[in-house]
Amino acid sequence: MERAWISGKPTPLDAAIAEAAKLIGASTRILIAGLGTDIAGARAAISLAQRTGATIDHMNSESVLRNLDVMRSSGVMMTTATECHVRADTLLLAGPLRGTARDQLLQNVIGSEQAKNRDRRRIIWLCPGRDLLTFADTVGATPIGRKQEDLPGLLATLRADVAGRPAGKSCVSLKRLRQVSAFLKQSRFGTAVWSSAELDPVVIEMLCGLVGDLNATTRFSGLPLAPEDNAIGVLHVCSWMTGLPMRTSFARGVSQHDPWLFDSSRLVTSGEVDCVVWISAYRSEPPPWRRPPPMIALTAPGTAFVTPAHVHITVGCPGIDHFGVHHFAATGTLAAFAATQPSETISVAEAITRIAAATPEPGGRSC
Amino acid sequence: MLTRISGGHVIDPANQRDGRGDVWIRDDRIIDSPNEEADVTFDAAGKIVMAGAIDVHSHIAGWNVDTARLLLPEYQSAAAPRPSERKGWSALETGHLYATMGFTTVVEPAVAPHYALHAHLELADTPIIDKATLAVLGNDDYLLRLLHDNESEAAFEDYVAWILEMSRSLGIKVVNAGGVAAFKDNVRAFSFDDVVPAFGLSSRRIVKALQRAVSSLGVPHPLHVHCNNLGLAGNFETALTTIAAAEELPLHLAHLQFYGYGKEGDRKFSSAAAQLAEAVNRTANVTVDVGQVMFGPTVTISLDVLRQFNARTQARPKKWLILDGDTNGVGIVPYNYRRSDFYNAVQWAVGLELFLLINDPWRVFFTTDHPNGAPFTSYPEIFALLMSRDLRANWMSELPAEAMAVTTLPSITREYSLHEIAVMTRAAPAKLLGLTDRGHLGPGAVADIAVYDDLTDRVRMFRAAALVFKDGDLVVRDGHVTRYRWGRALAVAPARDRAIDRRMKDYYAERYGLSDEFVKVPVYALSRPEPFVFVPCR
């Protein structure tokens, strides 16, 4: 099986690595994006970024930053899927849960037999979206409101009612609203569950505010479901290596974080970068851009590119081809996974380490 | 490679050295003076030579610290109006800043077992220094079940030993024993003899069981206790009760300053440091670290979820995070200690009183509970305050007089000597942690050495060591890191009945529907050669 290509032509791995190093050495505004990789891969990528003055972003930064926006501007209460699984007597789902969020809900929060039988857990689902009403019924959730657009108004009135303030009009009757708030207050340990891929930060902030308010008299916490591609793991590596989340640039010698300025899509479409390193080891996910600058792609096998990468190397999947440490949504922690089908396919960490070793030091550049 | 540090004032309390002399290094170890020419000689005339310092309690890594960074991007240098040379608040900076102050071993004391791998990955990226973690037990479901079901001491010890090995920890800490678990059942205040509703267990019972297990397993570091009622007026009584409960076995009380508060005075808040110091002085098997407060903005990171929940309303800036975790949880609350604030000024004084009123420097340890009382970068100022009553008087003159009036600090004349500083930050912590290979300059010790210019300005002296050696490598010169290297983590692995492994596998499957693999810290995951060093149990 071919594993490396230069301009679409199969090539030995060593040649691809040398070509990637040449491209990085010749570029001055590098973007390392995608970042769908394990902890070792993220460490290698961030080290390379620090050395070359590059910018780093993750393909699911948007979801990560929505929760982070709320956290770094207000108070939040959180729990883990494991704790929710064993303790929560009430689940308050908010807004649509699709894709990985839906899988996590089923697997980690309500899906297992133990959880089903454990107690008389009640599930309320605020505005799941019309297309999820059947699914809500399947998981035994009582929908309150339907359309996703109604969620901000519903949350606002619910929060007001819980706090004993006059509640305005929402998509449900005042009687129904009162029932819900009374029910939430009667929970012993409730957990609000949401997917930030679906919700605006303002809505997340209202939900977290509601959770905080409920703790005036009872216990309630929040469970943001994790985005894919080890986004949370990469977030933590960013934190310990740079002190900041993704969408951070090292171009000025210090770490600088700006969710708009260092958004990879903005950087590419505005032509502010001259080289992209795209990483997606968990899925064959191509970058979403039509006309990126010269690109080095480290991706899972079978990735179909919109625009072919200048250098393309197939990498192994952490926990399958090679051991990997990544965020484990079931527990909310970093966990190590041995290879289930060990293979010779190169890991992201090794590929980047080899590219970095072959990249000339930037000493020749003038400031 | 043979290195000689010649003619310095060598202060090595563990080996009764306090005078001019040489220190010799062969490769990574200290040796007796050989009959050979050194390959390299460093002239230390006029300088102070000590072993590398050891910090027994500093929150430097793991989920909690990472999340605190993410909560507070404004604490990064890049967010400052004019970005400085500093690289930000990162693992790299942690190792760098500790090393430049002459610290070579640091204990991260708050790792809930499920978060151990995370902490070790970050510690592996923290350069130069060696480190260790303490695993936090006492609010975890399995332990509370064991006690509730009156399982045997052997079963309890097997569990503690299993946790120590899985999480690669050097010891066990307990945080508000039972209080964090009780908070999940909506309990809002929890003292030493209060009972966790779901288990019918008091804090006392949990602390005593852990203290006995740690001792019986031969773990060198005694149980490390974060008491109940942290930060509350009148809580010195909780600390006194806990000290009395130590009975005949060793016990370490963390950040005692935060328990040094009485209810005297107009504001019903006063220093009770004198009573606490007296209790520590007469209880030889109890050790304490201080958790000194210094003024300025910081962030409190604590596994005492109950306390942090109650403190969230005092957050400055107004944001915070509370995690109800499965083995423990955490609360992160930014805070600004202000000179003009009565309560903060009392807290500052309580810490110094404890340092100065506890007679035995072998039993009082130097910490700020970083970053909870102050960042570890404030250590040089605290050394200076301990060593000069005039400096303390200067500081006190700028603090609220009514605050100083409810403390004994103005009347204390004691000044620490360099020898006492060396005991408190080198010899004693090594003894407390069971690390015979460091904290001293005797033959066979790891060549972790700090050389300071003997300046009257103690702040400048301790801020930037003249020379620092780690494992015999010169890593700092004139306060600047000259060489990066990777340290290792120190851990214990007491013997256990392997039947516990099966029980834990079954427990995780039954309770969470998960394999227990996620609790483990495999060596291969850390991507460093020999990331761990094992410290023998007694």
Short mmCIF file of C-alpha atoms in Angstrom, two decimals, chain B residues 7-236:
data_model
loop_
_atom_site.label_atom_id
_atom_site.label_comp_id
_atom_site.label_asym_id
_atom_site.label_seq_id
_atom_site.Cartn_x
_atom_site.Cartn_y
_atom_site.Cartn_z
CA GLY B 7 35.76 27.39 48.49
CA GLY B 8 32.11 28.18 49.03
CA HIS B 9 30.27 28.44 52.33
CA VAL B 10 28.72 24.98 52.38
CA ILE B 11 25.49 24.70 54.37
CA ASP B 12 24.45 21.06 54.62
CA PRO B 13 22.44 20.49 57.80
CA ALA B 14 21.90 16.78 57.18
CA ASN B 15 25.67 16.23 57.34
CA GLN B 16 26.39 18.90 59.97
CA ARG B 17 28.39 21.02 57.54
CA ASP B 18 28.28 24.79 57.90
CA GLY B 19 31.51 26.39 56.76
CA ARG B 20 33.96 26.98 53.97
CA GLY B 21 34.80 23.95 51.85
CA ASP B 22 34.53 22.09 48.57
CA VAL B 23 31.80 19.96 47.05
CA TRP B 24 32.86 17.31 44.53
CA ILE B 25 30.71 15.77 41.81
CA ARG B 26 31.50 12.67 39.79
CA ASP B 27 29.02 12.40 36.90
CA ASP B 28 25.60 12.67 38.55
CA ARG B 29 26.55 12.07 42.19
CA ILE B 30 28.26 13.87 45.01
CA ILE B 31 31.49 12.21 46.19
CA ASP B 32 34.06 12.69 48.92
CA SER B 33 37.02 14.80 47.99
CA PRO B 34 39.13 12.53 45.71
CA ASN B 35 42.88 12.60 45.19
CA GLU B 36 42.46 13.77 41.63
CA GLU B 37 42.42 16.93 39.62
CA ALA B 38 38.93 18.11 38.72
CA ASP B 39 37.95 18.30 35.06
CA VAL B 40 36.05 21.47 35.81
CA THR B 41 36.30 23.76 38.83
CA PHE B 42 33.76 26.41 39.80
CA ASP B 43 35.01 29.07 42.18
CA ALA B 44 32.37 29.50 44.87
CA ALA B 45 34.40 31.76 47.16
CA GLY B 46 32.06 34.18 48.87
CA LYS B 47 29.04 32.17 47.77
CA ILE B 48 26.58 29.95 49.62
CA VAL B 49 26.42 26.29 48.59
CA MET B 50 23.35 24.22 49.43
CA ALA B 51 21.65 21.10 48.11
CA GLY B 52 18.93 21.74 45.54
CA ALA B 53 15.73 22.83 47.27
CA ILE B 54 12.66 20.60 47.53
CA ASP B 55 9.09 21.91 47.45
CA VAL B 56 6.64 19.58 49.22
CA HIS B 57 3.41 21.17 48.04
CA SER B 58 2.98 23.14 44.82
CA HIS B 59 0.17 22.79 42.29
CA ILE B 60 2.17 22.77 39.08
CA ALA B 61 0.54 20.30 36.71
CA GLY B 62 -2.50 18.31 35.67
CA TRP B 63 -6.09 18.92 34.65
CA ASN B 64 -6.66 21.45 37.41
CA VAL B 65 -3.68 23.63 36.58
CA ASP B 66 -4.35 23.42 32.83
CA THR B 67 -7.94 24.41 33.35
CA ALA B 68 -6.91 27.31 35.57
CA ARG B 69 -4.69 28.57 32.75
CA LEU B 70 -7.58 28.28 30.30
CA LEU B 71 -9.86 30.12 32.71
CA LEU B 72 -7.40 33.00 33.00
CA PRO B 73 -5.85 33.91 29.66
CA GLU B 74 -5.34 37.41 31.06
CA TYR B 75 -2.67 35.99 33.41
CA GLN B 76 -0.49 35.20 30.40
CA SER B 77 2.27 37.62 29.57
CA ALA B 78 0.97 37.84 26.02
CA ALA B 79 -2.19 39.41 27.34
CA ALA B 80 -0.22 42.14 29.07
CA PRO B 81 -0.19 45.56 27.42
CA ARG B 82 3.40 45.00 26.42
CA PRO B 83 4.36 41.34 26.01
CA SER B 84 7.45 40.63 28.03
CA GLU B 85 10.31 38.23 27.55
CA ARG B 86 8.39 35.70 29.59
CA LYS B 87 7.04 32.77 27.65
CA GLY B 88 3.80 32.54 29.62
CA TRP B 89 2.50 30.25 32.31
CA SER B 90 3.52 26.87 30.92
CA ALA B 91 5.14 23.62 32.02
CA LEU B 92 8.38 24.85 30.49
CA GLU B 93 8.27 28.06 32.50
CA THR B 94 7.50 26.15 35.69
CA GLY B 95 10.67 24.08 35.38
CA HIS B 96 12.67 27.08 34.27
CA LEU B 97 11.58 29.36 37.12
CA TYR B 98 12.01 26.73 39.81
CA ALA B 99 15.48 25.90 38.55
CA THR B 100 16.64 29.50 38.51
CA MET B 101 15.71 29.73 42.21
CA GLY B 102 17.74 26.59 43.00
CA PHE B 103 14.79 24.22 43.38
CA THR B 104 15.40 20.77 41.92
CA THR B 105 12.49 18.63 43.21
CA VAL B 106 8.82 19.64 43.41
CA VAL B 107 5.75 17.72 44.62
CA GLU B 108 2.42 18.23 42.86
CA PRO B 109 0.14 17.35 45.77
CA ALA B 110 -3.32 17.11 44.28
CA VAL B 111 -3.82 14.38 41.73
CA ALA B 112 -7.17 12.62 41.83
CA PRO B 113 -6.40 9.05 40.71
CA HIS B 114 -8.28 9.21 37.40
CA TYR B 115 -6.23 12.24 36.39
CA ALA B 116 -2.82 10.74 37.11
CA LEU B 117 -1.79 10.14 33.51
CA HIS B 118 -2.63 13.72 32.62
CA ALA B 119 -0.52 15.04 35.50
CA HIS B 120 2.43 12.81 34.63
CA LEU B 121 2.33 13.78 30.95
CA GLU B 122 2.53 17.42 31.90
CA LEU B 123 5.20 16.80 34.54
CA ALA B 124 7.21 14.93 31.91
CA ASP B 125 7.15 18.17 29.90
CA THR B 126 8.30 20.21 32.90
CA PRO B 127 12.06 20.49 32.40
CA ILE B 128 15.04 20.30 34.73
CA ILE B 129 13.34 19.54 38.05
CA ASP B 130 12.41 16.12 39.38
CA LYS B 131 8.84 15.87 40.58
CA ALA B 132 6.37 13.65 42.33
CA THR B 133 2.63 13.47 42.76
CA LEU B 134 0.42 12.72 45.73
CA ALA B 135 -2.70 10.70 44.95
CA VAL B 136 -5.83 12.08 46.55
CA LEU B 137 -8.11 9.60 48.32
CA GLY B 138 -10.78 9.96 50.95
CA ASN B 139 -13.76 11.17 48.93
CA ASP B 140 -13.72 8.33 46.43
CA ASP B 141 -16.56 5.88 46.29
CA TYR B 142 -14.49 2.70 46.55
CA LEU B 143 -12.66 3.79 49.69
CA LEU B 144 -15.83 4.99 51.37
CA ARG B 145 -17.50 1.67 50.55
CA LEU B 146 -14.61 -0.27 52.08
CA LEU B 147 -14.95 1.68 55.31
CA HIS B 148 -18.72 1.59 55.30
CA ASP B 149 -18.68 -2.17 54.85
CA ASN B 150 -16.09 -2.55 57.60
CA GLU B 151 -13.73 -4.37 55.28
CA SER B 152 -10.43 -5.51 56.77
CA GLU B 153 -7.42 -3.26 57.18
CA ALA B 154 -5.61 -5.49 54.71
CA ALA B 155 -8.24 -4.91 52.04
CA PHE B 156 -8.04 -1.17 52.68
CA GLU B 157 -4.24 -1.19 52.45
CA ASP B 158 -4.35 -3.19 49.22
CA TYR B 159 -6.56 -0.53 47.69
CA VAL B 160 -4.24 2.29 48.80
CA ALA B 161 -1.25 0.36 47.42
CA TRP B 162 -3.09 -0.25 44.14
CA ILE B 163 -3.86 3.45 43.76
CA LEU B 164 -0.25 4.39 44.54
CA GLU B 165 1.07 2.07 41.88
CA MET B 166 -1.55 2.83 39.22
CA SER B 167 -1.13 6.57 39.62
CA ARG B 168 2.67 6.41 40.16
CA SER B 169 2.49 8.57 43.25
CA LEU B 170 4.91 9.24 46.08
CA GLY B 171 2.24 9.43 48.74
CA ILE B 172 -1.38 9.93 49.66
CA LYS B 173 -3.20 13.13 50.35
CA VAL B 174 -6.72 13.56 51.68
CA VAL B 175 -8.68 16.72 50.99
CA ASN B 176 -11.53 17.71 53.29
CA ALA B 177 -12.01 14.01 54.01
CA GLY B 178 -15.60 13.11 53.27
CA GLY B 179 -16.57 16.75 52.76
CA VAL B 180 -16.23 16.64 49.00
CA ALA B 181 -18.33 13.47 48.81
CA ALA B 182 -20.90 14.98 51.19
CA PHE B 183 -21.18 18.07 48.96
CA LYS B 184 -22.55 15.82 46.23
CA ASP B 185 -25.39 15.10 48.66
CA ASN B 186 -25.93 18.83 49.09
CA VAL B 187 -24.06 19.20 52.40
CA ARG B 188 -22.71 22.76 52.64
CA ALA B 189 -20.55 22.65 55.78
CA PHE B 190 -18.43 19.75 57.00
CA SER B 191 -16.28 19.36 60.10
CA PHE B 192 -14.01 16.64 61.47
CA ASP B 193 -16.76 14.72 63.22
CA ASP B 194 -19.51 15.33 60.67
CA VAL B 195 -20.75 12.35 58.74
CA VAL B 196 -20.96 11.70 54.98
CA PRO B 197 -24.69 11.02 54.55
CA ALA B 198 -24.42 8.28 51.94
CA PHE B 199 -21.86 6.28 53.94
CA GLY B 200 -22.34 7.17 57.59
CA LEU B 201 -18.61 7.90 57.94
CA SER B 202 -16.99 10.82 59.73
CA SER B 203 -14.02 12.74 58.43
CA ARG B 204 -12.09 11.50 61.46
CA ARG B 205 -12.72 7.87 60.54
CA ILE B 206 -11.50 8.43 56.96
CA VAL B 207 -8.37 10.32 58.03
CA LYS B 208 -7.47 7.75 60.69
CA ALA B 209 -7.95 4.83 58.29
CA LEU B 210 -5.74 6.46 55.66
CA GLN B 211 -3.12 7.50 58.19
CA ARG B 212 -2.86 3.96 59.46
CA ALA B 213 -2.79 2.42 55.97
CA VAL B 214 -0.05 4.76 54.72
CA SER B 215 2.03 4.03 57.78
CA SER B 216 1.41 0.30 57.68
CA LEU B 217 2.36 0.10 53.98
CA GLY B 218 5.67 1.72 54.86
CA VAL B 219 5.13 4.70 52.58
CA PRO B 220 7.78 7.17 53.77
CA HIS B 221 5.67 10.32 53.41
CA PRO B 222 3.01 10.44 56.13
CA LEU B 223 -0.61 11.02 55.19
CA HIS B 224 -0.81 14.56 53.78
CA VAL B 225 -3.95 16.18 55.17
CA HIS B 226 -5.92 19.13 53.86
CA CYS B 227 -8.24 19.67 56.84
CA ASN B 228 -11.92 20.56 56.85
CA ASN B 229 -13.18 24.14 57.11
CA LEU B 230 -10.38 25.77 55.15
CA GLY B 231 -10.45 29.56 55.24
CA LEU B 232 -13.22 29.99 57.82
CA ALA B 233 -13.03 32.18 60.92
CA GLY B 234 -12.58 30.01 64.00
CA ASN B 235 -11.18 27.09 62.01
CA PHE B 236 -8.02 26.83 64.13
#
